[in-house]
Tab-separated table of C-alpha atoms and ligand atoms in Angstrom:
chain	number	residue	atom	x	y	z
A	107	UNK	CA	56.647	3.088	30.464
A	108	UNK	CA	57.391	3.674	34.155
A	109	UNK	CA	54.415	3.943	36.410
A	110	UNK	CA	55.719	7.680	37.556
A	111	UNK	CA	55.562	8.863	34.475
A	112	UNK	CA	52.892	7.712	31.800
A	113	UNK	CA	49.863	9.772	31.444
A	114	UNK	CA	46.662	7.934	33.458
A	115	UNK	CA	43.508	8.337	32.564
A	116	UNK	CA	41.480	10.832	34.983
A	117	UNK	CA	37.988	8.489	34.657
A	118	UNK	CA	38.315	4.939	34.210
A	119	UNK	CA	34.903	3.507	32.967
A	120	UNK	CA	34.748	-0.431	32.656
A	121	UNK	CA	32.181	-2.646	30.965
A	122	UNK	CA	32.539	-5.423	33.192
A	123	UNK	CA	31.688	-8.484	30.593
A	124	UNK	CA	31.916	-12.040	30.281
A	125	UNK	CA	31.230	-13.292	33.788
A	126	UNK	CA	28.426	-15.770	32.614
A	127	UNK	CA	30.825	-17.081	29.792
A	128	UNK	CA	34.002	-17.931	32.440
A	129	UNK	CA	31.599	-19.410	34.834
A	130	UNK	CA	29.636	-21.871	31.775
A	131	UNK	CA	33.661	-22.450	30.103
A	132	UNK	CA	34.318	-23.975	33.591
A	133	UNK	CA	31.223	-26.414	33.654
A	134	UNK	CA	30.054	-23.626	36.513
A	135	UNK	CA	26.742	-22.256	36.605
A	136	UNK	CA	26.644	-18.344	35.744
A	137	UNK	CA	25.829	-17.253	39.910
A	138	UNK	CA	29.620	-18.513	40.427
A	139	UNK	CA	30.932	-16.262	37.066
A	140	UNK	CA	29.506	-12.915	39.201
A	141	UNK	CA	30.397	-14.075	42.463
A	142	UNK	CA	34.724	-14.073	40.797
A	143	UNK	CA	33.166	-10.757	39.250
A	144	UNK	CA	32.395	-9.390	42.066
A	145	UNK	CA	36.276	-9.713	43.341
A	146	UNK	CA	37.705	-8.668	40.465
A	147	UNK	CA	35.777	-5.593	40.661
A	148	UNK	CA	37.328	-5.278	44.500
A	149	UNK	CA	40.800	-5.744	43.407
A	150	UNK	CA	40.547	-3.279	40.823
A	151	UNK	CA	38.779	-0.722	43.013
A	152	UNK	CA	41.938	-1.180	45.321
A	153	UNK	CA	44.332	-0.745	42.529
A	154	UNK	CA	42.681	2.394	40.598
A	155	UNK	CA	43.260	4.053	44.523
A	156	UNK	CA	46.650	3.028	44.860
A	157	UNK	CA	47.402	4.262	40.983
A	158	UNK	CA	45.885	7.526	42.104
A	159	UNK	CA	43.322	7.345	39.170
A	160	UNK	CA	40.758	9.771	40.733
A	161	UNK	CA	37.263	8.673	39.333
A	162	UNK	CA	36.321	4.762	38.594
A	163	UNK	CA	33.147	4.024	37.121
A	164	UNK	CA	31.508	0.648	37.152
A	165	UNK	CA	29.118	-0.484	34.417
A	166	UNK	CA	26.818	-3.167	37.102
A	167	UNK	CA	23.455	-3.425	35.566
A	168	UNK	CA	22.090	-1.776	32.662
A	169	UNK	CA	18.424	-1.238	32.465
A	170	UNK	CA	18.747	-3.709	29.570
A	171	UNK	CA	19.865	-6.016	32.410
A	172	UNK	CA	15.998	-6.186	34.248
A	173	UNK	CA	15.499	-8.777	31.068
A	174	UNK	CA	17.458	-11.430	32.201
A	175	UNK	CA	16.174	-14.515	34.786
A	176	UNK	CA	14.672	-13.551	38.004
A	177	UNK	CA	17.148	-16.072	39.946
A	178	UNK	CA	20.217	-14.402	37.925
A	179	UNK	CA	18.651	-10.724	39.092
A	180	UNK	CA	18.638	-11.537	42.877
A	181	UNK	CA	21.974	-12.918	42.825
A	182	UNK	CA	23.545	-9.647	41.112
A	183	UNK	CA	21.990	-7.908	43.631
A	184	UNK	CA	22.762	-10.485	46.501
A	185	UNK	CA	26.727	-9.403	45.313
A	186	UNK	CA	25.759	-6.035	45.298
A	187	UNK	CA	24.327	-5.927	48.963
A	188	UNK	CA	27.371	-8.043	50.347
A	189	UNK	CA	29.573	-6.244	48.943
A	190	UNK	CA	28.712	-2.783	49.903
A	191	UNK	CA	28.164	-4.468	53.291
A	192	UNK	CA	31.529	-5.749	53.243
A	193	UNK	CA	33.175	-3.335	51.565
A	194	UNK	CA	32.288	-0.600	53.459
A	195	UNK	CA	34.722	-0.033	55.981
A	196	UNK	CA	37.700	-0.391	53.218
A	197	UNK	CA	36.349	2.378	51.397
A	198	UNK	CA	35.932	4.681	54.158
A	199	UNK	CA	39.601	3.470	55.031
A	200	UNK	CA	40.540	4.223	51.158
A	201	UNK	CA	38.926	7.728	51.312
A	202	UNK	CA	36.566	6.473	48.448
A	203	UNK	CA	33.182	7.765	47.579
A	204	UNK	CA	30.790	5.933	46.620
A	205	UNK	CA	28.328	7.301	44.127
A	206	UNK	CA	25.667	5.865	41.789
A	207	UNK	CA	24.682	6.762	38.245
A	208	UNK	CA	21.825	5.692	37.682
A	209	UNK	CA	17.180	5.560	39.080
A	210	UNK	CA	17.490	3.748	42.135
A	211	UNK	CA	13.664	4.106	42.677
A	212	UNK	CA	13.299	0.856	40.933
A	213	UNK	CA	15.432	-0.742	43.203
A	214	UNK	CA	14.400	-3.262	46.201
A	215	UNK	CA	14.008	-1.473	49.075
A	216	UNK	CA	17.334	-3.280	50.736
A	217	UNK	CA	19.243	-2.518	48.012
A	218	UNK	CA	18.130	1.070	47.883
A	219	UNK	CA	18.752	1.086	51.925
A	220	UNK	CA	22.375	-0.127	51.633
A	221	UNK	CA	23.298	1.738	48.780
A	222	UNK	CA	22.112	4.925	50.361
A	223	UNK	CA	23.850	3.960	53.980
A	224	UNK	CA	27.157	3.408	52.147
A	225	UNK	CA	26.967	7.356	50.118
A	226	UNK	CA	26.033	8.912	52.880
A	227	UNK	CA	29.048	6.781	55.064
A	228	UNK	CA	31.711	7.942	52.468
A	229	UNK	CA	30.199	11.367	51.295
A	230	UNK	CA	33.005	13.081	52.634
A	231	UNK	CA	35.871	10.614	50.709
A	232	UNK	CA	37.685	12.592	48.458
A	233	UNK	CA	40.473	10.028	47.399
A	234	UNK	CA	38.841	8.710	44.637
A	235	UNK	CA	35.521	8.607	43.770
A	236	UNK	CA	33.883	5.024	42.921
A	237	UNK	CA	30.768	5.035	40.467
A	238	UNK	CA	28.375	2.316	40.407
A	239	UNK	CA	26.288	2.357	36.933
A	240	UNK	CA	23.381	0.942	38.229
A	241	UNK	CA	19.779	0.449	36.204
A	242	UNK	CA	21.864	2.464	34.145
A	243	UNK	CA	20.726	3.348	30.197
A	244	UNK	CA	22.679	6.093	28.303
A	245	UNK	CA	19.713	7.131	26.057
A	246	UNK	CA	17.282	7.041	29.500
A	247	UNK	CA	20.163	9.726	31.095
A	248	UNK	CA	20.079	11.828	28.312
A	249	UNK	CA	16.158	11.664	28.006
A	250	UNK	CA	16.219	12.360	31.955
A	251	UNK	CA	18.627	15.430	31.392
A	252	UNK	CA	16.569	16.891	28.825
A	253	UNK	CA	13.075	16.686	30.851
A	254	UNK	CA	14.937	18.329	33.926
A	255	UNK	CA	16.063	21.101	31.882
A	256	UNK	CA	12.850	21.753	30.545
A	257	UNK	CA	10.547	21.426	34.254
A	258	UNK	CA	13.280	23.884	35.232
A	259	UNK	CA	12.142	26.109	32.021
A	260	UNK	CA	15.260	26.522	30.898
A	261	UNK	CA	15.626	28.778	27.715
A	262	UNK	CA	16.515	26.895	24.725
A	263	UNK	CA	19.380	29.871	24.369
A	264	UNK	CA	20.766	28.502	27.838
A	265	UNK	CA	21.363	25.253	26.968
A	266	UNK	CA	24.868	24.468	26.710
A	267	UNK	CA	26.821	21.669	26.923
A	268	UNK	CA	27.941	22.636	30.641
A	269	UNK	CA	24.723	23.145	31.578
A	270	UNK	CA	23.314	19.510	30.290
A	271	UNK	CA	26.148	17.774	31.364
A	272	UNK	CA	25.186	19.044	34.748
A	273	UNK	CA	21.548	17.213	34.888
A	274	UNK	CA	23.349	13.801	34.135
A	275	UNK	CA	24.517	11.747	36.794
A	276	UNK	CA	27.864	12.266	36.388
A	277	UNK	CA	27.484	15.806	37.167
A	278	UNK	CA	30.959	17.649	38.424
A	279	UNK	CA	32.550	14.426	37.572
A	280	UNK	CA	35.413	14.891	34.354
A	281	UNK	CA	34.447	12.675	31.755
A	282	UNK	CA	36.065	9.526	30.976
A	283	UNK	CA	39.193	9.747	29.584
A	284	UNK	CA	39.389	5.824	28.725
A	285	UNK	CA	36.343	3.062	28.708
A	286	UNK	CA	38.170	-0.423	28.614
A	287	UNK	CA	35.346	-3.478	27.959
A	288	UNK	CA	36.380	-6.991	28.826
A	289	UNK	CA	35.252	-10.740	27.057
A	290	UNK	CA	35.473	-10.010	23.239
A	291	UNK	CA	32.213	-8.112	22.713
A	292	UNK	CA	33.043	-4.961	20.289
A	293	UNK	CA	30.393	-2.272	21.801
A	294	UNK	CA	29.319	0.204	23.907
A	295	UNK	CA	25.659	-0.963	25.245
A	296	UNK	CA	24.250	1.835	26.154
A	297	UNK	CA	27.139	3.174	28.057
A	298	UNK	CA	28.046	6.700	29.158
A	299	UNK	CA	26.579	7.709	25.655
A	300	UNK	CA	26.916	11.852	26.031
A	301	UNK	CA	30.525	11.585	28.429
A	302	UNK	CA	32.392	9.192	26.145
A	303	UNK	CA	32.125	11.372	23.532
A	304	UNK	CA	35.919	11.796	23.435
A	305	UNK	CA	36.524	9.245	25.064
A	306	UNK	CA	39.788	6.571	24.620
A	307	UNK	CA	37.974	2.755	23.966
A	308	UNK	CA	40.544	-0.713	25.151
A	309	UNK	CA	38.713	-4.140	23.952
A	310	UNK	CA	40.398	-7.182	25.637
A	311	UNK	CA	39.252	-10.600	25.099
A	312	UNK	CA	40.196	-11.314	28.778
A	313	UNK	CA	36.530	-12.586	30.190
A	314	UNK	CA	36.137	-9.979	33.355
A	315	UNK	CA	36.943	-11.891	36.334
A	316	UNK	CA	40.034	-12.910	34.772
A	317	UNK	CA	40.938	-8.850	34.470
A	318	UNK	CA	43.398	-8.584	37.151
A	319	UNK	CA	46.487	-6.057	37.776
A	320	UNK	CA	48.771	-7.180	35.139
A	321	UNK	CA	45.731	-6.661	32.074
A	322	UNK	CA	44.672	-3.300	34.063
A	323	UNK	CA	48.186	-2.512	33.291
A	324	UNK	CA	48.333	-3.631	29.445
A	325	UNK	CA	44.683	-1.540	29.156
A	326	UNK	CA	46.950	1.774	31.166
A	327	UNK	CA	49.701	1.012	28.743
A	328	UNK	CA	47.637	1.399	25.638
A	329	UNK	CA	46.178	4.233	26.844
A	330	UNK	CA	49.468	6.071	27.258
A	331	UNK	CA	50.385	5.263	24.516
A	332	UNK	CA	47.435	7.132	22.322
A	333	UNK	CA	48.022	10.559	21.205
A	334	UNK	CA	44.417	12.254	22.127
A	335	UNK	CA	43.726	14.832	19.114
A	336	UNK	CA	40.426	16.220	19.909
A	337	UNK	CA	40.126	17.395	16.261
A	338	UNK	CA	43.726	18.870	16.216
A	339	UNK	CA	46.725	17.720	13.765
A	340	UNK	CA	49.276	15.771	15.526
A	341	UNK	CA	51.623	18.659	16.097
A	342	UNK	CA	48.865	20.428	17.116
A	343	UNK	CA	48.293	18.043	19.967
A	344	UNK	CA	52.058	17.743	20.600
A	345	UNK	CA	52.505	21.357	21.120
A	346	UNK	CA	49.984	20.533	24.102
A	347	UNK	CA	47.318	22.839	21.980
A	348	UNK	CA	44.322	20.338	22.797
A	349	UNK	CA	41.707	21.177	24.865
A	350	UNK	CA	41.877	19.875	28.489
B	1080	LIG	C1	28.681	-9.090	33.008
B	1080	LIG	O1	28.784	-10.409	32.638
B	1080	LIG	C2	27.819	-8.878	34.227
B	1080	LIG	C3	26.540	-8.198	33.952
B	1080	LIG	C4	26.110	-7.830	32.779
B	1080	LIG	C5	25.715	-7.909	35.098
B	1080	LIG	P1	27.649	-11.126	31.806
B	1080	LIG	O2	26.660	-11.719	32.761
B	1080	LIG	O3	27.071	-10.233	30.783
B	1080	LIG	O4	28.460	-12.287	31.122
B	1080	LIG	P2	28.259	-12.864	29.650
B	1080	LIG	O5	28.365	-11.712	28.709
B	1080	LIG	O6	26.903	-13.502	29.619
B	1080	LIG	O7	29.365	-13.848	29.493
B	1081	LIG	C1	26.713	-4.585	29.718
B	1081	LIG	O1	26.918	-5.951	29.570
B	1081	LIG	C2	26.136	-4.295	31.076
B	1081	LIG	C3	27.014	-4.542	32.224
B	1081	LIG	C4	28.256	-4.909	32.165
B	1081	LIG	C5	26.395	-4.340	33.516
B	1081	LIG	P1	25.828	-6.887	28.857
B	1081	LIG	O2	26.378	-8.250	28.839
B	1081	LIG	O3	24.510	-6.714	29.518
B	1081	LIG	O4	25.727	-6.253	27.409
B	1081	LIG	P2	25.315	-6.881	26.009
B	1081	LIG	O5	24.028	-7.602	26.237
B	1081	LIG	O6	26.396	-7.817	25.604
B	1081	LIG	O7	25.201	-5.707	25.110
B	1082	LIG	MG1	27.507	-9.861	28.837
């Protein structure tokens, strides 16, 4: 389908996986797998602006994550500094905001300071907005949401779906429309657990820093090509009868 005219998803969420495998498949060690991560993830930052795909979120390290090596730990976060260092001035040029889902009290202070410098930098971006799911856990946002409604002492009456979704992090944000996960594995991992809900899913056995423009396509083609029911019957959904 032509670029013009095939539906694109709103929210593009991506479970950025396999990055140790292509680095130990190569005789590499797994540092040099996150360090061709870490420019895939550039590329495609660039290419969800240029598509016009208006929220991008980034799944970069889960709380499940804190259990892996200390030496594997500082280098993720190494990336993460250098490339909000380095990336900063493109964004701004992009008219992308950066925003982060996720505690960053249990953060090193550096990474905490940059990440903070670089929202506050691009607060005002409104071409896209780039989500970084950091010490991220879809349970722990949930579990978060609830104990903010209740210190606020909301009524149980009052608690609506609008109104929860609007203690998670991805408050005012639309939900995903379409959650594409790289390197084989078949799951969600904790991810985006209450805005998935209806949410489009693309496996590819592509190992992530091998995901470049031409699979972003194949996942943007398979999405277009889904007919989204949301409970309707086909011709229901045709008509255009499903909810927005
Ligand atoms: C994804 O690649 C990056 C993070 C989870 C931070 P992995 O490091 O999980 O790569 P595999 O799954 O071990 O190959
Ligand atoms: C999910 O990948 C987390 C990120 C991509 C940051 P993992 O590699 O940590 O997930 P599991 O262990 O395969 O579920
Ligand atoms: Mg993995």
């Amino acid at each position: 389908m032509p670029e013009t005219t095939r539906p694109l998803p709103r929210h593009l969420a991506v479970i950025m996986d396999g990055n140790g495998r292509w680095a130990q498949a190569r005789g590499l060690g797994r540092s040099e797998g996150h360090k061709a991560g870490t420019e895939t993830a550039k590329r495609l930052v660039t290419r969800c602006r240029e598509l016009g795909i208006a929220h991008l979120t980034l799944y970069t390290f889960s709380k499940e994550n804190w259990g892996r090596p200390q030496d594997e730990i500082r280098t993720l976060f190494d990336l993460l500094v250098r490339f909000l260092n380095n990336e900063l001035k493109s964004l701004m040029d992009q008219d992308i905001r950066l925003r982060v889902l996720g505690e960053l009290e249990d953060f090193p202070f550096a990474v905490r300071q940059v990440l903070g410098h670089v929202m506050r930098k691009t607060e005002k971006c409104s071409s896209m907005t780039l989500n970084l799911a950091l010490n991220y856990s879809g349970r722990g946002e949930i579990l978060r949401a609830c104990k903010r409604l209740i210190e606020q002492g909301v009524a149980a009456k009052d608690v609506t779906e609008e109104r929860f979704s609007a203690e998670l992090f991805t408050a005012g944000q639309p939900d995903p429309d379409l959650v594409v996960r790289t390197s084989g594995e078949v799951r969600i991992s904790n991810y985006l657990l209450w805005q998935s809900a209806y949410a489009e899913y693309y496996f590819t056995d592509v190992p992530w820093p091998d995901f470049d423009d031409a699979q972003l396509d194949l996942a943007l083609e398979a999405y277009a090509s889904r007919q989204r029911r949301f409970g309707l019957t086909g011709a229901q959904a045709e008509g255009g009868e499903a909810p927005k």
